Short mmCIF file of C-alpha atoms (C1' of nucleotides) in Angstrom, two decimals:
data_model
loop_
_atom_site.label_atom_id
_atom_site.label_comp_id
_atom_site.label_asym_id
_atom_site.label_seq_id
_atom_site.Cartn_x
_atom_site.Cartn_y
_atom_site.Cartn_z
CA UNK A 1 337.40 204.47 54.77
CA UNK A 2 334.10 205.40 53.12
CA UNK A 3 333.20 204.60 49.53
CA UNK A 4 333.87 208.18 48.47
CA UNK A 5 337.46 208.12 49.66
CA UNK A 6 338.00 204.61 48.29
CA UNK A 7 336.74 205.89 44.95
CA UNK A 8 339.06 208.86 45.08
CA UNK A 9 342.21 206.92 45.90
CA UNK A 10 341.46 203.99 43.57
CA UNK A 11 340.29 206.00 40.59
CA UNK A 12 337.10 203.93 40.34
CA UNK A 13 333.88 205.91 40.75
CA UNK A 14 331.73 205.16 43.80
CA UNK A 15 328.97 204.25 41.39
CA UNK A 16 331.13 201.58 39.78
CA UNK A 17 332.41 200.32 43.11
CA UNK A 18 328.83 199.54 44.12
CA UNK A 19 328.20 198.00 40.73
CA UNK A 20 331.29 195.79 40.93
CA UNK A 21 330.07 194.61 44.31
CA UNK A 22 326.57 193.91 42.98
CA UNK A 23 327.88 191.67 40.21
CA UNK A 24 330.30 189.91 42.51
CA UNK A 25 333.51 191.25 40.99
CA UNK A 26 334.60 192.42 44.43
CA UNK A 27 333.53 191.05 47.79
CA UNK A 28 330.82 192.71 49.85
CA UNK A 29 332.71 194.87 52.26
CA UNK A 30 331.70 195.31 55.88
CA UNK A 31 329.35 198.08 56.86
CA UNK A 32 329.11 200.52 59.72
CA UNK A 33 326.08 200.28 62.01
CA UNK A 34 324.34 202.83 59.85
CA UNK A 35 324.99 200.88 56.66
CA UNK A 36 327.96 202.75 55.22
CA UNK A 37 330.45 200.58 53.33
CA UNK A 38 333.93 200.45 54.87
CA UNK A 39 336.98 199.82 52.69
CA UNK A 40 340.42 198.56 53.66
CA UNK A 41 343.70 199.21 51.85
CA UNK A 42 343.41 195.73 50.36
CA UNK A 43 340.02 196.59 48.94
CA UNK A 44 341.46 199.71 47.37
CA UNK A 45 344.32 197.64 46.02
CA UNK A 46 341.83 195.34 44.30
CA UNK A 47 339.98 198.33 42.89
CA UNK A 48 343.20 199.70 41.43
CA UNK A 49 343.90 196.30 39.91
CA UNK A 50 340.47 196.34 38.32
CA UNK A 51 340.85 199.85 37.01
CA UNK A 52 344.20 198.98 35.45
CA UNK A 53 342.86 195.79 33.86
CA UNK A 54 339.88 197.70 32.44
CA UNK A 55 342.18 200.38 31.06
CA UNK A 56 344.02 197.65 29.17
CA UNK A 57 340.77 196.67 27.52
CA UNK A 58 339.90 193.58 29.53
CA UNK A 59 336.16 193.10 29.98
CA UNK A 60 334.74 192.92 33.47
CA UNK A 61 334.46 189.17 33.06
CA UNK A 62 338.08 188.88 31.97
CA UNK A 63 339.08 191.14 34.84
CA UNK A 64 337.35 188.73 37.17
CA UNK A 65 339.48 185.91 35.79
CA UNK A 66 342.60 188.03 36.20
CA UNK A 67 341.68 188.69 39.82
CA UNK A 68 341.35 184.94 40.32
CA UNK A 69 344.78 184.39 38.79
CA UNK A 70 346.17 187.13 40.99
CA UNK A 71 344.83 185.51 44.13
CA UNK A 72 345.85 182.03 43.10
CA UNK A 73 349.38 181.92 44.38
CA UNK A 74 350.02 178.58 42.74
CA UNK A 75 349.05 179.46 39.18
CA UNK A 76 351.75 179.18 36.53
CA UNK A 77 352.97 182.36 34.89
CA UNK A 78 352.36 180.58 31.59
CA UNK A 79 348.63 180.72 32.30
CA UNK A 80 348.74 184.44 32.85
CA UNK A 81 350.86 184.98 29.78
CA UNK A 82 348.51 182.94 27.60
CA UNK A 83 345.57 184.92 28.93
CA UNK A 84 347.29 188.20 28.17
CA UNK A 85 348.34 187.14 24.70
CA UNK A 86 344.85 185.97 23.87
CA UNK A 87 343.66 189.45 24.72
CA UNK A 88 346.42 190.94 22.61
CA UNK A 89 345.16 188.86 19.69
CA UNK A 90 341.62 190.18 20.21
CA UNK A 91 342.92 193.72 20.35
CA UNK A 92 344.84 193.20 17.12
CA UNK A 93 341.73 191.83 15.44
CA UNK A 94 339.78 194.88 16.49
CA UNK A 95 342.58 197.16 15.35
CA UNK A 96 342.65 195.48 11.94
CA UNK A 97 338.89 195.96 11.57
CA UNK A 98 339.10 199.65 12.39
CA UNK A 99 342.07 200.08 10.09
CA UNK A 100 340.13 198.50 7.24
CA UNK A 101 337.30 200.97 7.82
CA UNK A 102 339.71 203.88 8.00
CA UNK A 103 341.57 202.79 4.89
CA UNK A 104 338.37 202.43 2.89
CA UNK A 105 337.11 205.83 3.95
CA UNK A 106 340.42 207.51 3.26
CA UNK A 107 340.45 205.92 -0.16
CA UNK A 108 336.96 207.18 -0.90
CA UNK A 109 337.74 210.62 0.46
CA UNK A 110 340.86 210.88 -1.66
CA UNK A 111 338.69 210.53 -4.75
CA UNK A 112 336.25 213.20 -3.59
CA UNK A 113 337.00 216.63 -4.93
CA UNK A 114 335.85 218.25 -1.75
CA UNK A 115 334.62 221.33 -3.55
CA UNK A 116 331.21 223.00 -3.74
CA UNK A 117 329.94 220.66 -6.45
CA UNK A 118 327.47 218.02 -5.32
CA UNK A 119 328.90 214.88 -6.93
CA UNK A 120 330.74 212.80 -4.41
CA UNK A 121 332.24 209.32 -4.74
CA UNK A 122 331.87 208.73 -1.01
CA UNK A 123 328.09 208.82 -1.12
CA UNK A 124 328.15 207.03 -4.45
CA UNK A 125 329.94 204.18 -2.80
CA UNK A 126 327.55 204.05 0.14
CA UNK A 127 324.61 204.18 -2.21
CA UNK A 128 325.81 201.43 -4.49
CA UNK A 129 328.04 198.96 -2.80
CA UNK A 130 328.02 196.67 -5.82
CA UNK A 131 330.47 199.17 -7.28
CA UNK A 132 333.11 197.96 -4.89
CA UNK A 133 333.09 194.48 -6.34
CA UNK A 134 333.17 195.49 -9.99
CA UNK A 135 335.69 198.33 -9.89
CA UNK B 1 307.92 193.00 -0.85
CA UNK B 2 307.62 191.83 2.76
CA UNK B 3 310.06 192.71 5.49
CA UNK B 4 311.64 189.27 5.31
CA UNK B 5 312.57 189.62 1.69
CA UNK B 6 313.68 193.22 2.17
CA UNK B 7 315.93 191.98 4.97
CA UNK B 8 317.34 189.22 2.80
CA UNK B 9 318.18 191.41 -0.17
CA UNK B 10 319.46 194.35 1.88
CA UNK B 11 321.50 192.40 4.38
CA UNK B 12 319.81 194.17 7.29
CA UNK B 13 317.91 191.88 9.65
CA UNK B 14 314.13 192.28 9.83
CA UNK B 15 314.58 193.04 13.51
CA UNK B 16 316.85 195.96 12.71
CA UNK B 17 314.63 197.19 9.89
CA UNK B 18 311.79 197.58 12.40
CA UNK B 19 314.17 199.19 14.85
CA UNK B 20 315.44 201.69 12.27
CA UNK B 21 311.84 202.58 11.52
CA UNK B 22 311.02 202.99 15.21
CA UNK B 23 313.85 205.49 15.74
CA UNK B 24 313.06 207.36 12.55
CA UNK B 25 316.19 206.41 10.61
CA UNK B 26 313.99 205.18 7.78
CA UNK B 27 310.49 206.28 6.94
CA UNK B 28 307.45 204.30 7.98
CA UNK B 29 306.62 202.22 4.97
CA UNK B 30 303.09 201.51 3.82
CA UNK B 31 301.26 198.48 5.11
CA UNK B 32 298.96 195.89 3.63
CA UNK B 33 295.41 195.71 4.92
CA UNK B 34 296.51 193.11 7.44
CA UNK B 35 299.33 195.28 8.73
CA UNK B 36 302.32 193.78 6.91
CA UNK B 37 305.04 196.27 5.96
CA UNK B 38 305.60 196.65 2.22
CA UNK B 39 309.02 197.68 0.88
CA UNK B 40 309.95 199.21 -2.46
CA UNK B 41 313.29 198.96 -4.24
CA UNK B 42 314.06 202.46 -3.02
CA UNK B 43 313.51 201.35 0.55
CA UNK B 44 315.89 198.45 0.03
CA UNK B 45 318.37 200.85 -1.51
CA UNK B 46 318.26 202.97 1.63
CA UNK B 47 318.71 199.89 3.79
CA UNK B 48 321.80 198.89 1.83
CA UNK B 49 323.14 202.41 2.25
CA UNK B 50 322.62 202.13 5.97
CA UNK B 51 324.25 198.73 6.18
CA UNK B 52 327.29 199.97 4.31
CA UNK B 53 327.61 203.09 6.47
CA UNK B 54 327.34 201.00 9.62
CA UNK B 55 329.98 198.61 8.33
CA UNK B 56 332.32 201.58 7.96
CA UNK B 57 331.86 202.33 11.63
CA UNK B 58 329.42 205.21 11.41
CA UNK B 59 326.97 205.33 14.30
CA UNK B 60 323.27 205.21 13.58
CA UNK B 61 323.13 208.93 14.24
CA UNK B 62 325.97 209.62 11.85
CA UNK B 63 324.33 207.32 9.33
CA UNK B 64 321.23 209.46 9.62
CA UNK B 65 323.29 212.53 8.74
CA UNK B 66 324.81 210.68 5.79
CA UNK B 67 321.34 209.78 4.56
CA UNK B 68 320.42 213.45 4.75
CA UNK B 69 323.51 214.40 2.74
CA UNK B 70 322.65 211.69 0.24
CA UNK B 71 319.15 213.03 -0.26
CA UNK B 72 320.28 216.63 -0.37
CA UNK B 73 321.10 217.00 -4.04
CA UNK B 74 322.51 220.48 -3.49
CA UNK B 75 325.05 219.70 -0.77
CA UNK B 76 328.70 220.32 -1.57
CA UNK B 77 331.01 217.33 -1.85
CA UNK B 78 333.28 219.21 0.56
CA UNK B 79 330.67 218.69 3.28
CA UNK B 80 330.62 214.97 2.70
CA UNK B 81 334.38 214.77 2.56
CA UNK B 82 334.73 216.69 5.83
CA UNK B 83 332.22 214.39 7.46
CA UNK B 84 334.07 211.32 6.27
CA UNK B 85 337.44 212.64 7.35
CA UNK B 86 336.13 213.52 10.79
CA UNK B 87 335.09 209.92 11.13
CA UNK B 88 338.50 208.78 9.91
CA UNK B 89 340.07 210.87 12.66
CA UNK B 90 337.84 209.21 15.26
CA UNK B 91 338.73 205.80 13.93
CA UNK B 92 342.42 206.66 14.12
CA UNK B 93 342.02 207.82 17.71
CA UNK B 94 340.35 204.55 18.61
CA UNK B 95 343.05 202.60 16.78
CA UNK B 96 345.76 204.45 18.68
CA UNK B 97 344.08 203.64 22.00
CA UNK B 98 343.85 199.96 21.20
CA UNK B 99 347.41 199.92 19.96
CA UNK B 100 348.59 201.45 23.21
CA UNK B 101 346.81 198.70 25.13
CA UNK B 102 348.23 196.03 22.88
CA UNK B 103 351.74 197.44 23.08
CA UNK B 104 351.64 197.59 26.88
CA UNK B 105 350.37 194.06 27.18
CA UNK B 106 352.89 192.73 24.71
CA UNK B 107 355.62 194.48 26.62
CA UNK B 108 354.46 192.95 29.89
CA UNK B 109 354.07 189.52 28.33
CA UNK B 110 357.55 189.66 26.88
CA UNK B 111 358.92 189.96 30.41
CA UNK B 112 356.88 187.04 31.66
CA UNK B 113 358.73 183.76 31.62
CA UNK B 114 355.58 181.87 30.76
CA UNK B 115 356.71 178.79 32.62
CA UNK B 116 355.17 176.85 35.50
CA UNK B 117 356.53 179.19 38.17
CA UNK B 118 354.00 181.54 39.72
CA UNK B 119 355.84 184.87 39.57
CA UNK B 120 354.53 186.98 36.74
CA UNK B 121 355.30 190.59 35.83
CA UNK B 122 351.92 190.95 34.12
CA UNK B 123 349.98 190.53 37.32
CA UNK B 124 352.64 192.49 39.19
CA UNK B 125 351.95 195.41 36.93
CA UNK B 126 348.20 195.16 37.30
CA UNK B 127 348.57 194.88 41.05
CA UNK B 128 350.87 197.84 41.43
CA UNK B 129 350.48 200.38 38.73
CA UNK B 130 352.75 202.83 40.52
CA UNK B 131 355.56 200.63 39.19
CA UNK B 132 354.90 201.97 35.73
CA UNK B 133 355.77 205.48 36.75
CA UNK B 134 358.93 204.62 38.69
CA UNK B 135 360.51 202.02 36.43
"C1'" DC C 1 320.50 222.31 66.28
"C1'" DT C 2 321.27 223.27 61.57
"C1'" DT C 3 323.58 222.83 57.27
"C1'" DG C 4 326.12 220.67 53.91
"C1'" DA C 5 328.53 216.85 52.52
"C1'" DC C 6 328.28 212.50 52.79
"C1'" DC C 7 325.95 207.86 52.31
"C1'" DT C 8 321.99 204.39 51.05
"C1'" DT C 9 318.80 202.00 47.54
"C1'" DC C 10 316.17 202.09 43.42
"C1'" DC C 11 315.01 203.43 38.80
"C1'" DT C 12 316.32 205.16 34.22
"C1'" DA C 13 319.14 205.77 30.19
"C1'" DT C 14 322.69 204.91 26.88
"C1'" DG C 15 323.72 202.03 21.62
"C1'" DA C 16 322.85 198.45 18.63
"C1'" DT C 17 321.45 194.12 18.48
"C1'" DG C 18 319.26 189.59 19.33
"C1'" DG C 19 315.91 186.28 21.55
"C1'" DG C 20 311.51 184.91 22.37
"C1'" DA C 21 306.45 184.80 23.43
"C1'" DA C 22 301.72 185.32 21.97
"C1'" DG C 23 298.94 185.82 18.39
"C1'" DG C 24 297.33 187.06 13.45
"C1'" DT C 25 298.05 186.10 8.05
"C1'" DT C 26 299.30 183.94 3.92
"C1'" DT C 27 300.38 180.26 0.94
"C1'" DA C 28 301.11 175.68 -0.72
"C1'" DG C 29 299.76 171.18 -0.66
"C1'" DA C 30 296.60 167.07 0.55
"C1'" DT D 1 288.25 173.06 1.87
"C1'" DC D 2 291.16 172.34 5.49
"C1'" DT D 3 295.65 172.33 7.53
"C1'" DA D 4 300.46 173.10 8.44
"C1'" DA D 5 304.34 175.77 7.68
"C1'" DA D 6 306.22 179.96 7.04
"C1'" DC D 7 305.37 184.23 7.36
"C1'" DC D 8 304.10 188.61 9.85
"C1'" DT D 9 302.74 191.72 14.06
"C1'" DT D 10 303.74 193.93 18.78
"C1'" DC D 11 305.78 193.76 23.23
"C1'" DC D 12 309.09 192.56 26.63
"C1'" DC D 13 313.73 191.23 28.07
"C1'" DA D 14 318.85 190.86 27.83
"C1'" DT D 15 323.33 192.37 26.67
"C1'" DC D 16 327.80 195.64 28.52
"C1'" DA D 17 329.72 199.25 31.34
"C1'" DT D 18 328.65 203.44 32.85
"C1'" DA D 19 326.25 207.65 34.48
"C1'" DG D 20 322.38 210.52 36.23
"C1'" DG D 21 319.04 211.41 39.46
"C1'" DA D 22 315.41 211.00 43.15
"C1'" DA D 23 314.18 210.13 47.85
"C1'" DG D 24 315.73 209.62 52.08
"C1'" DG D 25 319.16 208.51 56.02
"C1'" DT D 26 323.86 209.91 58.51
"C1'" DC D 27 327.68 212.48 60.06
"C1'" DA D 28 330.60 216.35 61.29
"C1'" DA D 29 331.53 221.15 61.82
"C1'" DG D 30 329.95 225.44 63.23
#
DNA sequence: CTTGACCTTCCTATGATGGGAAGGTTTAGA
DNA sequence: TCTAAACCTTCCCATCATAGGAAGGTCAAG
Protein backbone atom coordinates (compact mmCIF):
# COMPACT_ATOMS: atom_id res chain seq x y z
CA UNK A 1 0.00 0.00 0.00
CA UNK A 2 1.05 3.61 -0.59
CA UNK A 3 2.17 5.99 2.14
CA UNK A 4 -1.18 7.75 2.09
CA UNK A 5 -3.12 4.61 2.90
CA UNK A 6 -0.54 3.51 5.46
CA UNK A 7 -0.93 6.90 7.10
CA UNK A 8 -4.70 6.58 7.11
CA UNK A 9 -4.84 3.12 8.65
CA UNK A 10 -2.02 3.70 11.15
CA UNK A 11 -3.07 7.15 12.30
CA UNK A 12 0.43 8.52 11.66
CA UNK A 13 0.59 11.32 9.09
CA UNK A 14 2.45 10.62 5.84
CA UNK A 15 4.72 13.51 6.76
CA UNK A 16 5.70 11.82 10.01
CA UNK A 17 6.07 8.42 8.38
CA UNK A 18 8.74 9.88 6.10
CA UNK A 19 10.32 11.64 9.05
CA UNK A 20 10.43 8.46 11.14
CA UNK A 21 12.13 6.75 8.23
CA UNK A 22 14.65 9.59 7.84
CA UNK A 23 15.74 9.35 11.47
CA UNK A 24 15.87 5.57 11.39
CA UNK A 25 12.95 4.92 13.72
CA UNK A 26 11.41 2.67 11.08
CA UNK A 27 13.19 0.79 8.32
CA UNK A 28 13.36 2.12 4.78
CA UNK A 29 10.55 0.38 3.02
CA UNK A 30 10.80 -0.90 -0.54
CA UNK A 31 9.83 1.33 -3.41
CA UNK A 32 7.98 0.88 -6.66
CA UNK A 33 9.90 1.46 -9.89
CA UNK A 34 8.74 5.03 -9.86
CA UNK A 35 9.94 5.63 -6.33
CA UNK A 36 6.71 5.31 -4.36
CA UNK A 37 7.10 3.80 -0.88
CA UNK A 38 5.28 0.49 -0.40
CA UNK A 39 4.06 -0.54 3.06
CA UNK A 40 3.19 -3.99 4.38
CA UNK A 41 0.80 -4.83 7.21
CA UNK A 42 3.82 -5.30 9.44
CA UNK A 43 4.98 -1.79 8.66
CA UNK A 44 1.57 -0.45 9.55
CA UNK A 45 1.67 -2.49 12.73
CA UNK A 46 4.94 -0.82 13.70
CA UNK A 47 3.49 2.59 12.91
CA UNK A 48 0.53 1.90 15.19
CA UNK A 49 2.93 0.82 17.91
CA UNK A 50 4.80 4.08 17.51
CA UNK A 51 1.66 6.17 17.55
CA UNK A 52 0.48 4.46 20.73
CA UNK A 53 3.85 4.89 22.44
CA UNK A 54 3.92 8.57 21.49
CA UNK A 55 0.40 9.03 22.80
CA UNK A 56 1.60 7.70 26.15
CA UNK A 57 4.21 10.44 26.23
CA UNK A 58 7.29 8.46 25.25
CA UNK A 59 9.78 10.49 23.23
CA UNK A 60 10.78 9.29 19.80
CA UNK A 61 14.03 8.06 21.27
CA UNK A 62 12.23 6.14 24.00
CA UNK A 63 9.84 4.78 21.41
CA UNK A 64 12.84 3.49 19.52
CA UNK A 65 13.95 1.62 22.62
CA UNK A 66 10.46 0.22 23.08
CA UNK A 67 10.48 -1.02 19.50
CA UNK A 68 13.78 -2.75 20.21
CA UNK A 69 12.29 -4.40 23.30
CA UNK A 70 9.27 -5.42 21.26
CA UNK A 71 11.41 -7.09 18.63
CA UNK A 72 13.71 -8.71 21.15
CA UNK A 73 11.84 -11.90 21.87
CA UNK A 74 14.24 -12.84 24.64
CA UNK A 75 13.99 -9.68 26.73
CA UNK A 76 12.68 -10.05 30.27
CA UNK A 77 9.34 -8.49 31.10
CA UNK A 78 11.11 -6.91 34.07
CA UNK A 79 13.09 -4.76 31.64
CA UNK A 80 9.96 -3.51 29.98
CA UNK A 81 8.28 -2.88 33.30
CA UNK A 82 11.26 -0.91 34.61
CA UNK A 83 11.28 1.16 31.44
CA UNK A 84 7.59 1.91 31.76
CA UNK A 85 7.83 2.79 35.43
CA UNK A 86 10.75 5.10 34.80
CA UNK A 87 8.54 6.95 32.35
CA UNK A 88 5.73 7.00 34.89
CA UNK A 89 8.12 8.66 37.33
CA UNK A 90 9.01 11.32 34.74
CA UNK A 91 5.35 11.93 34.06
CA UNK A 92 4.67 12.32 37.77
CA UNK A 93 7.52 14.81 38.08
CA UNK A 94 6.10 16.84 35.24
CA UNK A 95 2.63 16.65 36.75
CA UNK A 96 3.93 17.88 40.10
CA UNK A 97 5.63 20.84 38.41
CA UNK A 98 2.47 21.85 36.60
CA UNK A 99 0.42 21.41 39.74
CA UNK A 100 2.78 23.70 41.63
CA UNK A 101 2.32 26.36 38.95
CA UNK A 102 -1.43 25.92 38.98
CA UNK A 103 -1.61 26.03 42.76
CA UNK A 104 0.45 29.21 42.94
CA UNK A 105 -1.65 30.94 40.31
CA UNK A 106 -4.90 29.87 41.90
CA UNK A 107 -3.66 31.17 45.21
CA UNK A 108 -2.75 34.51 43.69
CA UNK A 109 -6.02 34.71 41.79
CA UNK A 110 -8.01 33.98 44.94
CA UNK A 111 -6.55 37.12 46.48
CA UNK A 112 -7.38 39.25 43.46
CA UNK A 113 -10.66 41.07 43.73
CA UNK A 114 -11.31 40.68 40.05
CA UNK A 115 -13.20 43.94 39.86
CA UNK A 116 -12.68 47.08 37.79
CA UNK A 117 -10.07 48.50 40.15
CA UNK A 118 -6.48 48.32 38.94
CA UNK A 119 -4.70 46.92 42.00
CA UNK A 120 -3.97 43.27 41.58
CA UNK A 121 -1.93 40.91 43.76
CA UNK A 122 -1.19 38.68 40.78
CA UNK A 123 0.85 41.33 39.00
CA UNK A 124 2.25 42.47 42.32
CA UNK A 125 3.64 39.02 42.83
CA UNK A 126 5.12 38.82 39.35
CA UNK A 127 6.63 42.25 39.77
CA UNK A 128 8.20 41.58 43.12
CA UNK A 129 9.03 37.98 43.69
CA UNK A 130 10.89 38.77 46.89
CA UNK A 131 7.43 39.10 48.41
CA UNK A 132 6.99 35.37 48.17
CA UNK A 133 9.87 34.70 50.52
CA UNK A 134 8.93 37.26 53.16
CA UNK A 135 5.17 36.77 53.33
CA UNK B 1 25.25 47.69 34.39
CA UNK B 2 26.43 45.24 31.74
CA UNK B 3 24.38 42.37 30.41
CA UNK B 4 26.34 39.88 32.50
CA UNK B 5 25.49 41.56 35.75
CA UNK B 6 21.88 42.13 34.68
CA UNK B 7 21.69 38.41 33.94
CA UNK B 8 23.16 37.53 37.31
CA UNK B 9 20.83 39.70 39.36
CA UNK B 10 17.71 38.93 37.32
CA UNK B 11 18.22 35.21 36.97
CA UNK B 12 17.74 35.40 33.20
CA UNK B 13 20.73 34.26 31.16
CA UNK B 14 22.52 36.87 29.04
CA UNK B 15 21.68 34.72 26.04
CA UNK B 16 17.99 34.97 26.79
CA UNK B 17 18.17 38.67 27.57
CA UNK B 18 19.47 39.27 24.04
CA UNK B 19 16.84 36.93 22.67
CA UNK B 20 14.02 38.72 24.51
CA UNK B 21 15.29 41.98 23.07
CA UNK B 22 15.46 40.53 19.55
CA UNK B 23 11.81 39.42 19.65
CA UNK B 24 10.66 42.67 21.19
CA UNK B 25 9.66 41.30 24.60
CA UNK B 26 11.87 43.91 26.23
CA UNK B 27 12.91 47.24 24.83
CA UNK B 28 16.27 47.79 23.20
CA UNK B 29 18.42 49.22 25.93
CA UNK B 30 20.96 51.95 25.38
CA UNK B 31 24.52 51.07 24.48
CA UNK B 32 27.93 52.34 25.45
CA UNK B 33 30.09 53.88 22.74
CA UNK B 34 31.66 50.50 22.13
CA UNK B 35 28.29 48.80 21.73
CA UNK B 36 27.84 47.20 25.15
CA UNK B 37 24.25 47.05 26.39
CA UNK B 38 23.57 49.05 29.54
CA UNK B 39 20.78 48.00 31.93
CA UNK B 40 18.95 50.04 34.55
CA UNK B 41 17.26 48.75 37.69
CA UNK B 42 13.94 49.06 35.89
CA UNK B 43 15.23 46.81 33.12
CA UNK B 44 16.29 44.24 35.69
CA UNK B 45 12.89 44.55 37.31
CA UNK B 46 11.24 43.70 34.01
CA UNK B 47 13.57 40.75 33.54
CA UNK B 48 12.64 39.40 36.96
CA UNK B 49 8.98 39.81 36.07
CA UNK B 50 9.55 37.83 32.92
CA UNK B 51 11.46 35.10 34.70
CA UNK B 52 8.71 34.72 37.26
CA UNK B 53 5.97 34.61 34.61
CA UNK B 54 7.90 31.99 32.65
CA UNK B 55 8.38 29.92 35.79
CA UNK B 56 4.61 29.89 36.21
CA UNK B 57 4.29 28.35 32.77
CA UNK B 58 3.27 31.41 30.79
CA UNK B 59 4.58 31.39 27.23
CA UNK B 60 6.74 34.25 26.05
CA UNK B 61 3.74 35.61 24.18
CA UNK B 62 1.55 35.42 27.26
CA UNK B 63 4.34 36.99 29.27
CA UNK B 64 4.30 39.86 26.80
CA UNK B 65 0.60 40.36 27.47
CA UNK B 66 1.23 40.26 31.20
CA UNK B 67 3.91 42.92 30.82
CA UNK B 68 1.38 45.06 28.97
CA UNK B 69 -1.16 44.59 31.77
CA UNK B 70 1.53 45.45 34.29
CA UNK B 71 2.38 48.69 32.53
CA UNK B 72 -1.24 49.60 31.94
CA UNK B 73 -2.05 51.38 35.17
CA UNK B 74 -5.72 51.66 34.23
CA UNK B 75 -6.46 47.99 33.54
CA UNK B 76 -9.03 46.30 35.74
CA UNK B 77 -7.84 43.58 38.10
CA UNK B 78 -10.64 41.46 36.63
CA UNK B 79 -8.71 41.37 33.35
CA UNK B 80 -5.61 40.10 35.06
CA UNK B 81 -7.55 37.57 37.06
CA UNK B 82 -9.29 36.24 33.94
CA UNK B 83 -5.96 35.94 32.19
CA UNK B 84 -4.47 34.04 35.10
CA UNK B 85 -7.43 31.72 35.42
CA UNK B 86 -7.38 30.95 31.71
CA UNK B 87 -3.81 29.85 32.16
CA UNK B 88 -4.79 27.77 35.19
CA UNK B 89 -7.37 26.02 33.02
CA UNK B 90 -4.71 25.24 30.41
CA UNK B 91 -2.40 23.91 33.08
CA UNK B 92 -5.18 21.71 34.42
CA UNK B 93 -5.86 20.36 30.94
CA UNK B 94 -2.21 19.50 30.53
CA UNK B 95 -2.12 17.90 33.97
CA UNK B 96 -5.15 15.78 33.12
CA UNK B 97 -3.49 14.58 29.92
CA UNK B 98 -0.32 13.58 31.69
CA UNK B 99 -2.30 11.90 34.44
CA UNK B 100 -4.18 9.86 31.87
CA UNK B 101 -0.88 8.69 30.40
CA UNK B 102 0.51 7.89 33.81
CA UNK B 103 -2.63 6.03 34.87
CA UNK B 104 -2.65 3.92 31.71
CA UNK B 105 1.00 3.03 32.06
CA UNK B 106 0.65 2.21 35.73
CA UNK B 107 -2.30 0.03 34.91
CA UNK B 108 -0.33 -1.82 32.24
CA UNK B 109 2.70 -2.15 34.47
CA UNK B 110 0.62 -3.57 37.29
CA UNK B 111 -0.35 -6.45 35.00
CA UNK B 112 3.23 -7.12 34.00
CA UNK B 113 4.92 -9.80 36.06
CA UNK B 114 8.23 -8.01 35.86
CA UNK B 115 10.18 -11.23 35.96
CA UNK B 116 12.69 -12.77 33.56
CA UNK B 117 10.02 -14.23 31.27
CA UNK B 118 9.51 -12.40 27.99
CA UNK B 119 5.72 -12.07 27.87
CA UNK B 120 4.67 -8.58 28.80
CA UNK B 121 1.23 -6.95 28.67
CA UNK B 122 2.80 -3.51 28.29
CA UNK B 123 4.28 -4.29 24.91
CA UNK B 124 1.19 -6.32 24.02
CA UNK B 125 -0.87 -3.22 24.52
CA UNK B 126 1.44 -1.03 22.48
CA UNK B 127 1.52 -3.62 19.74
CA UNK B 128 -2.23 -4.08 19.55
CA UNK B 129 -4.15 -1.09 20.66
CA UNK B 130 -7.42 -2.59 19.48
CA UNK B 131 -7.19 -4.67 22.67
CA UNK B 132 -7.97 -1.57 24.68
CA UNK B 133 -11.36 -1.21 23.08
CA UNK B 134 -12.39 -4.86 23.35
CA UNK B 135 -11.15 -5.73 26.82
C1' DC C 1 -5.17 12.45 -23.55
C1' DT C 2 -6.46 15.16 -19.71
C1' DT C 3 -7.45 15.95 -14.98
C1' DG C 4 -7.12 15.28 -10.30
C1' DA C 5 -5.32 12.79 -6.71
C1' DC C 6 -1.58 10.87 -5.57
C1' DC C 7 3.56 10.66 -4.73
C1' DT C 8 8.64 12.53 -4.45
C1' DT C 9 12.36 15.69 -2.36
C1' DC C 10 13.70 19.94 -0.35
C1' DC C 11 13.18 24.06 2.35
C1' DT C 12 10.95 26.65 6.08
C1' DA C 13 8.82 27.42 10.48
C1' DT C 14 7.49 26.62 15.16
C1' DG C 15 9.23 27.77 20.88
C1' DA C 16 12.64 28.54 24.09
C1' DT C 17 17.01 27.64 25.01
C1' DG C 18 22.00 26.60 24.80
C1' DG C 19 26.65 26.06 22.52
C1' DG C 20 30.26 27.93 20.19
C1' DA C 21 33.20 30.65 16.91
C1' DA C 22 35.40 34.92 15.62
C1' DG C 23 36.49 39.13 16.99
C1' DG C 24 36.29 43.69 19.75
C1' DT C 25 36.62 45.98 24.78
C1' DT C 26 37.65 46.64 29.45
C1' DT C 27 40.05 46.04 33.62
C1' DA C 28 43.41 44.50 36.88
C1' DG C 29 47.90 43.37 37.71
C1' DA C 30 53.09 42.96 36.61
C1' DT D 1 52.82 50.45 29.45
C1' DC D 2 51.83 46.02 28.19
C1' DT D 3 49.36 41.79 28.74
C1' DA D 4 46.04 38.36 30.07
C1' DA D 5 41.65 37.39 31.66
C1' DA D 6 37.12 38.37 31.65
C1' DC D 7 34.05 40.65 29.53
C1' DC D 8 31.17 41.96 25.41
C1' DT D 9 29.41 41.76 20.31
C1' DT D 10 27.08 39.28 16.23
C1' DC D 11 26.15 35.19 13.70
C1' DC D 12 25.33 30.42 12.98
C1' DC D 13 23.86 25.86 14.52
C1' DA D 14 21.29 22.40 17.33
C1' DT D 15 17.52 20.74 19.92
C1' DC D 16 12.34 18.10 19.49
C1' DA D 17 8.31 16.74 16.91
C1' DT D 18 5.45 18.42 13.75
C1' DA D 19 3.33 20.94 9.84
C1' DG D 20 3.14 23.77 5.58
C1' DG D 21 4.31 24.50 1.05
C1' DA D 22 6.74 24.57 -3.54
C1' DA D 23 8.21 22.22 -7.63
C1' DG D 24 7.82 18.44 -10.10
C1' DG D 25 6.88 13.31 -11.24
C1' DT D 26 3.12 9.30 -11.43
C1' DC D 27 -1.12 6.95 -11.71
C1' DA D 28 -5.95 5.98 -12.59
C1' DA D 29 -10.44 7.17 -14.21
C1' DG D 30 -13.09 9.30 -17.57
